[in-house]
PDB file of C-alpha atoms in Angstrom:
ATOM      1  CA  ASP S1289     -71.946 154.152 -22.165  1.00 82.00           C
ATOM      2  CA  LYS S1290     -74.765 152.196 -23.851  1.00 84.00           C
ATOM      3  CA  HIS S1291     -73.692 153.496 -27.267  1.00 78.00           C
ATOM      4  CA  ILE S1292     -70.095 152.349 -26.719  1.00 79.00           C
ATOM      5  CA  GLU S1293     -71.283 148.983 -25.363  1.00 86.00           C
ATOM      6  CA  TRP S1294     -73.531 148.486 -28.416  1.00 81.00           C
ATOM      7  CA  GLN S1295     -70.721 149.444 -30.777  1.00 81.00           C
ATOM      8  CA  HIS S1296     -68.330 146.988 -29.084  1.00 83.00           C
ATOM      9  CA  ARG S1297     -70.918 144.205 -29.259  1.00 85.00           C
ATOM     10  CA  ASP S1298     -71.488 144.809 -32.990  1.00 82.00           C
ATOM     11  CA  ARG S1299     -67.753 144.835 -33.641  1.00 83.00           C
ATOM     12  CA  ASP S1300     -67.283 141.611 -31.631  1.00 88.00           C
ATOM     13  CA  VAL S1301     -69.853 139.863 -33.851  1.00 88.00           C
ATOM     14  CA  TYR S1302     -67.988 141.091 -36.920  1.00 86.00           C
ATOM     15  CA  TYR S1303     -64.655 139.844 -35.503  1.00 88.00           C
ATOM     16  CA  LYS S1304     -66.243 136.467 -34.706  1.00 92.00           C
ATOM     17  CA  HIS S1305     -67.518 136.098 -38.274  1.00 91.00           C
ATOM     18  CA  ARG S1306     -64.151 137.123 -39.684  1.00 90.00           C
ATOM     19  CA  ALA S1307     -62.379 134.592 -37.447  1.00 92.00           C
ATOM     20  CA  GLN S1308     -64.756 131.786 -38.487  1.00 94.00           C
ATOM     21  CA  ALA S1309     -63.960 132.486 -42.151  1.00 92.00           C
ATOM     22  CA  LYS S1310     -60.208 132.253 -41.480  1.00 91.00           C
ATOM     23  CA  ALA S1311     -59.906 129.501 -38.838  1.00 93.00           C
ATOM     24  CA  PRO S1312     -58.754 126.119 -40.234  1.00 92.00           C
ATOM     25  CA  GLU S1313     -61.492 124.226 -38.374  1.00 94.00           C
ATOM     26  CA  THR S1314     -64.370 126.414 -39.710  1.00 93.00           C
ATOM     27  CA  CYS S1315     -63.078 128.027 -42.931  1.00 90.00           C
ATOM     28  CA  HIS S1316     -64.751 125.281 -45.009  1.00 92.00           C
ATOM     29  CA  LYS S1317     -68.210 126.351 -43.719  1.00 95.00           C
ATOM     30  CA  TYR S1318     -68.143 130.155 -43.474  1.00 95.00           C
ATOM     31  CA  MET S1319     -67.352 133.078 -45.766  1.00 95.00           C
ATOM     32  CA  CYS S1320     -67.133 136.637 -44.486  1.00 93.00           C
ATOM     33  CA  ILE S1321     -67.278 139.649 -46.798  1.00 93.00           C
ATOM     34  CA  SER S1322     -66.873 143.317 -45.827  1.00 90.00           C
ATOM     35  CA  ILE S1323     -67.909 146.005 -48.287  1.00 89.00           C
ATOM     36  CA  ASP S1324     -67.100 149.641 -47.591  1.00 84.00           C
ATOM     37  CA  GLY S1325     -66.645 152.808 -49.611  1.00 79.00           C
ATOM     38  CA  MET S1326     -63.804 155.290 -49.390  1.00 74.00           C
ATOM     39  CA  ASP S1327     -64.471 159.018 -49.009  1.00 66.00           C
ATOM     40  CA  HIS S1328     -64.643 160.009 -52.689  1.00 61.00           C
ATOM     41  CA  SER S1329     -63.230 163.478 -52.115  1.00 63.00           C
ATOM     42  CA  LYS S1330     -59.810 161.785 -52.103  1.00 65.00           C
ATOM     43  CA  SER S1331     -60.374 160.157 -55.485  1.00 64.00           C
ATOM     44  CA  ASP S1332     -62.243 162.804 -57.502  1.00 69.00           C
ATOM     45  CA  ILE S1333     -60.682 163.599 -60.866  1.00 66.00           C
ATOM     46  CA  PRO S1334     -59.064 165.711 -62.081  1.00 68.00           C
ATOM     47  CA  SER S1335     -57.111 166.706 -59.033  1.00 68.00           C
ATOM     48  CA  MET S1336     -53.727 168.299 -58.592  1.00 68.00           C
ATOM     49  CA  ALA S1337     -51.392 167.482 -55.728  1.00 68.00           C
ATOM     50  CA  ARG S1338     -51.326 171.201 -55.090  1.00 71.00           C
ATOM     51  CA  ASP S1339     -54.349 173.077 -56.405  1.00 68.00           C
ATOM     52  CA  ASP S1340     -54.008 176.786 -56.997  1.00 70.00           C
ATOM     53  CA  LYS S1341     -56.600 179.465 -57.857  1.00 70.00           C
ATOM     54  CA  ARG S1342     -56.673 178.334 -61.460  1.00 67.00           C
ATOM     55  CA  THR S1343     -57.259 174.613 -60.782  1.00 65.00           C
ATOM     56  CA  GLY S1344     -58.932 174.613 -57.347  1.00 67.00           C
ATOM     57  CA  GLY S1345     -62.375 175.548 -58.616  1.00 71.00           C
ATOM     58  CA  THR S1346     -62.554 173.117 -61.520  1.00 73.00           C
ATOM     59  CA  THR S1347     -65.502 170.768 -61.841  1.00 75.00           C
ATOM     60  CA  LYS S1348     -64.533 167.299 -60.708  1.00 74.00           C
ATOM     61  CA  LEU S1349     -65.852 163.874 -61.610  1.00 70.00           C
ATOM     62  CA  ALA S1350     -66.877 162.148 -58.376  1.00 74.00           C
ATOM     63  CA  THR S1351     -65.048 158.833 -58.466  1.00 77.00           C
ATOM     64  CA  HIS S1352     -66.101 156.267 -55.888  1.00 78.00           C
ATOM     65  CA  LEU S1353     -63.818 153.514 -54.628  1.00 80.00           C
ATOM     66  CA  THR S1354     -65.544 150.565 -52.991  1.00 85.00           C
ATOM     67  CA  GLY S1355     -63.407 147.986 -51.221  1.00 86.00           C
ATOM     68  CA  VAL S1356     -64.359 144.352 -50.780  1.00 91.00           C
ATOM     69  CA  LEU S1357     -62.580 142.135 -48.306  1.00 90.00           C
ATOM     70  CA  ILE S1358     -63.395 138.473 -48.678  1.00 91.00           C
ATOM     71  CA  HIS S1359     -61.563 137.216 -45.633  1.00 88.00           C
ATOM     72  CA  GLY S1360     -59.077 134.560 -46.632  1.00 83.00           C
ATOM     73  CA  HIS S1361     -58.943 135.857 -50.248  1.00 85.00           C
ATOM     74  CA  GLN S1362     -57.378 138.753 -52.154  1.00 86.00           C
ATOM     75  CA  PRO S1363     -58.982 142.157 -51.457  1.00 87.00           C
ATOM     76  CA  LEU S1364     -60.860 143.790 -54.316  1.00 90.00           C
ATOM     77  CA  CYS S1365     -61.443 147.433 -55.162  1.00 86.00           C
ATOM     78  CA  TYR S1366     -64.105 148.758 -57.530  1.00 87.00           C
ATOM     79  CA  THR S1367     -64.260 152.186 -59.160  1.00 82.00           C
ATOM     80  CA  TRP S1368     -67.471 153.851 -60.289  1.00 80.00           C
ATOM     81  CA  HIS S1369     -68.741 157.353 -61.023  1.00 78.00           C
ATOM     82  CA  ASP S1370     -71.737 159.500 -60.169  1.00 73.00           C
ATOM     83  CA  ARG S1371     -73.089 158.761 -63.630  1.00 73.00           C
ATOM     84  CA  PHE S1372     -74.338 155.664 -61.829  1.00 68.00           C
ATOM     85  CA  PRO S1373     -76.224 157.016 -58.826  1.00 72.00           C
ATOM     86  CA  ALA S1374     -75.346 155.828 -55.337  1.00 73.00           C
ATOM     87  CA  GLY S1375     -77.797 153.285 -54.062  1.00 80.00           C
ATOM     88  CA  SER S1376     -78.209 149.561 -53.939  1.00 88.00           C
ATOM     89  CA  ASP S1377     -77.406 148.944 -57.640  1.00 89.00           C
ATOM     90  CA  PRO S1378     -73.621 149.463 -57.375  1.00 88.00           C
ATOM     91  CA  ILE S1379     -73.467 147.487 -54.106  1.00 89.00           C
ATOM     92  CA  ALA S1380     -75.470 144.562 -55.541  1.00 93.00           C
ATOM     93  CA  THR S1381     -73.313 144.542 -58.688  1.00 93.00           C
ATOM     94  CA  ILE S1382     -70.116 144.655 -56.639  1.00 92.00           C
ATOM     95  CA  LEU S1383     -71.299 141.842 -54.341  1.00 95.00           C
ATOM     96  CA  LEU S1384     -72.253 139.579 -57.254  1.00 96.00           C
ATOM     97  CA  ASP S1385     -69.017 140.296 -59.115  1.00 96.00           C
ATOM     98  CA  ALA S1386     -66.942 139.625 -55.981  1.00 96.00           C
ATOM     99  CA  LEU S1387     -68.687 136.269 -55.514  1.00 96.00           C
ATOM    100  CA  THR S1388     -67.819 135.269 -59.095  1.00 95.00           C
ATOM    101  CA  ARG S1389     -64.131 135.989 -58.419  1.00 93.00           C
ATOM    102  CA  ILE S1390     -63.887 133.458 -55.585  1.00 92.00           C
ATOM    103  CA  GLU S1391     -61.913 130.426 -56.662  1.00 87.00           C
ATOM    104  CA  GLY S1392     -63.451 127.112 -55.748  1.00 85.00           C
ATOM    105  CA  PRO S1393     -66.931 126.383 -54.446  1.00 89.00           C
ATOM    106  CA  LEU S1394     -68.925 128.912 -52.455  1.00 93.00           C
ATOM    107  CA  LEU S1395     -69.355 127.894 -48.828  1.00 95.00           C
ATOM    108  CA  PRO S1396     -72.726 127.200 -47.145  1.00 96.00           C
ATOM    109  CA  THR S1397     -72.844 130.270 -44.872  1.00 97.00           C
ATOM    110  CA  LEU S1398     -72.096 133.832 -45.982  1.00 97.00           C
ATOM    111  CA  TYR S1399     -71.638 136.701 -43.546  1.00 95.00           C
ATOM    112  CA  ILE S1400     -71.862 140.138 -45.183  1.00 93.00           C
ATOM    113  CA  HIS S1401     -70.856 143.256 -43.246  1.00 89.00           C
ATOM    114  CA  LEU S1402     -71.993 146.559 -44.737  1.00 86.00           C
ATOM    115  CA  ASP S1403     -72.204 150.224 -43.827  1.00 80.00           C
ATOM    116  CA  ASN S1404     -75.306 151.238 -41.918  1.00 73.00           C
ATOM    117  CA  CYS S1405     -76.671 153.166 -44.919  1.00 74.00           C
ATOM    118  CA  GLY S1406     -80.296 152.742 -45.924  1.00 71.00           C
ATOM    119  CA  ARG S1407     -79.819 154.141 -49.420  1.00 72.00           C
ATOM    120  CA  GLU S1408     -77.073 151.669 -50.330  1.00 79.00           C
ATOM    121  CA  ASN S1409     -77.271 148.646 -48.055  1.00 80.00           C
ATOM    122  CA  LYS S1410     -80.208 148.546 -45.675  1.00 80.00           C
ATOM    123  CA  ASN S1411     -83.037 148.220 -48.149  1.00 88.00           C
ATOM    124  CA  ARG S1412     -85.378 145.759 -49.847  1.00 92.00           C
ATOM    125  CA  PHE S1413     -83.123 145.364 -52.886  1.00 93.00           C
ATOM    126  CA  ILE S1414     -80.076 144.075 -51.004  1.00 93.00           C
ATOM    127  CA  LEU S1415     -82.278 141.946 -48.757  1.00 94.00           C
ATOM    128  CA  GLY S1416     -84.097 140.618 -51.850  1.00 95.00           C
ATOM    129  CA  LEU S1417     -80.802 139.781 -53.567  1.00 96.00           C
ATOM    130  CA  THR S1418     -79.545 137.849 -50.545  1.00 96.00           C
ATOM    131  CA  HIS S1419     -82.909 136.074 -50.271  1.00 97.00           C
ATOM    132  CA  LEU S1420     -82.612 134.986 -53.918  1.00 97.00           C
ATOM    133  CA  LEU S1421     -79.071 133.696 -53.344  1.00 97.00           C
ATOM    134  CA  VAL S1422     -80.441 131.449 -50.585  1.00 97.00           C
ATOM    135  CA  GLU S1423     -83.597 130.526 -52.516  1.00 97.00           C
ATOM    136  CA  TRP S1424     -81.553 129.505 -55.564  1.00 96.00           C
ATOM    137  CA  GLY S1425     -79.279 127.349 -53.385  1.00 96.00           C
ATOM    138  CA  VAL S1426     -76.112 129.418 -53.849  1.00 96.00           C
ATOM    139  CA  PHE S1427     -75.879 129.644 -50.038  1.00 97.00           C
ATOM    140  CA  LYS S1428     -77.733 127.832 -47.277  1.00 97.00           C
ATOM    141  CA  LYS S1429     -77.651 130.858 -45.002  1.00 97.00           C
ATOM    142  CA  ILE S1430     -76.723 134.537 -45.313  1.00 97.00           C
ATOM    143  CA  LYS S1431     -76.377 136.882 -42.344  1.00 95.00           C
ATOM    144  CA  ILE S1432     -76.032 140.610 -42.920  1.00 93.00           C
ATOM    145  CA  GLY S1433     -74.433 142.795 -40.273  1.00 88.00           C
ATOM    146  CA  PHE S1434     -74.399 146.569 -40.071  1.00 83.00           C
ATOM    147  CA  LEU S1435     -71.932 148.457 -37.911  1.00 73.00           C
ATOM    148  CA  GLN S1436     -73.064 151.731 -36.373  1.00 71.00           C
ATOM    149  CA  VAL S1437     -72.650 154.978 -38.252  1.00 66.00           C
ATOM    150  CA  GLY S1438     -69.195 156.359 -37.531  1.00 62.00           C
ATOM    151  CA  HIS S1439     -67.889 152.950 -36.478  1.00 57.00           C
ATOM    152  CA  THR S1440     -67.336 151.264 -39.819  1.00 60.00           C
ATOM    153  CA  HIS S1441     -64.929 148.597 -40.963  1.00 56.00           C
ATOM    154  CA  ASP S1442     -61.468 149.171 -39.615  1.00 66.00           C
ATOM    155  CA  ASP S1443     -59.928 146.574 -41.952  1.00 72.00           C
ATOM    156  CA  CYS S1444     -61.455 148.112 -45.104  1.00 68.00           C
ATOM    157  CA  ASP S1445     -60.408 151.542 -43.873  1.00 68.00           C
ATOM    158  CA  GLN S1446     -56.869 150.205 -43.382  1.00 69.00           C
ATOM    159  CA  MET S1447     -56.854 148.977 -46.981  1.00 70.00           C
ATOM    160  CA  PHE S1448     -57.971 152.435 -48.160  1.00 67.00           C
ATOM    161  CA  SER S1449     -55.302 154.204 -46.121  1.00 67.00           C
ATOM    162  CA  ASN S1450     -52.641 152.195 -47.955  1.00 65.00           C
ATOM    163  CA  PHE S1451     -53.476 153.871 -51.240  1.00 65.00           C
ATOM    164  CA  SER S1452     -55.303 157.080 -50.279  1.00 64.00           C
ATOM    165  CA  ASN S1453     -52.197 158.838 -48.954  1.00 66.00           C
ATOM    166  CA  PRO S1454     -50.330 158.499 -52.274  1.00 66.00           C
ATOM    167  CA  LEU S1455     -53.476 159.748 -54.075  1.00 66.00           C
ATOM    168  CA  ILE S1456     -53.523 162.951 -52.058  1.00 67.00           C
ATOM    169  CA  PHE S1457     -49.990 163.865 -53.100  1.00 68.00           C
ATOM    170  CA  ALA S1458     -50.277 163.008 -56.804  1.00 71.00           C
ATOM    171  CA  ASP S1459     -51.794 164.674 -59.849  1.00 71.00           C
ATOM    172  CA  ARG S1460     -54.826 162.704 -61.089  1.00 68.00           C
ATOM    173  CA  PHE S1461     -56.410 163.309 -64.464  1.00 69.00           C
ATOM    174  CA  THR S1462     -57.918 159.910 -65.395  1.00 69.00           C
ATOM    175  CA  VAL S1463     -59.240 156.811 -63.634  1.00 69.00           C
ATOM    176  CA  ASP S1464     -55.970 155.051 -64.553  1.00 72.00           C
ATOM    177  CA  ASP S1465     -54.128 157.617 -62.428  1.00 67.00           C
ATOM    178  CA  ILE S1466     -56.020 156.315 -59.379  1.00 66.00           C
ATOM    179  CA  ALA S1467     -55.005 152.680 -59.927  1.00 64.00           C
TER     180      ALA S1467
END
């Protein structure tokens, strides 16, 4: 019961931040960004819609899809490979690139919601990056939220479901075949 209560409380905070970024009376003060990765087994290449004995055992290039929802803006999706190891580097790069794609001025308060993953998000590099963004005056305040393992972003997951189903039933040989 405590686990479910904690999960609901975390999700309520996320929903509050998302609502503040969208509401007409507060959208000029708050930005809310969700960053989440899709299960890369659905996007590995090459992959056949129907693997047989000949193609099922082939070596695949792990292709990661990372979704970024900047609430009130167009969603973004980034593709990267295992040549760049998982960790804070891809997440920091994606966050900075997403911020440069926002039209107009950046707002004073940024809420960032990330997976509860120490290797990628919950570490000194991401915290240091957000500290620098405040120190340099890009934002006045940044709050980072982490949802519990197994209870990640339902809106990012919804975005992924819109294009993961077609990926499963299609032949993929290149990164362009994923797009």
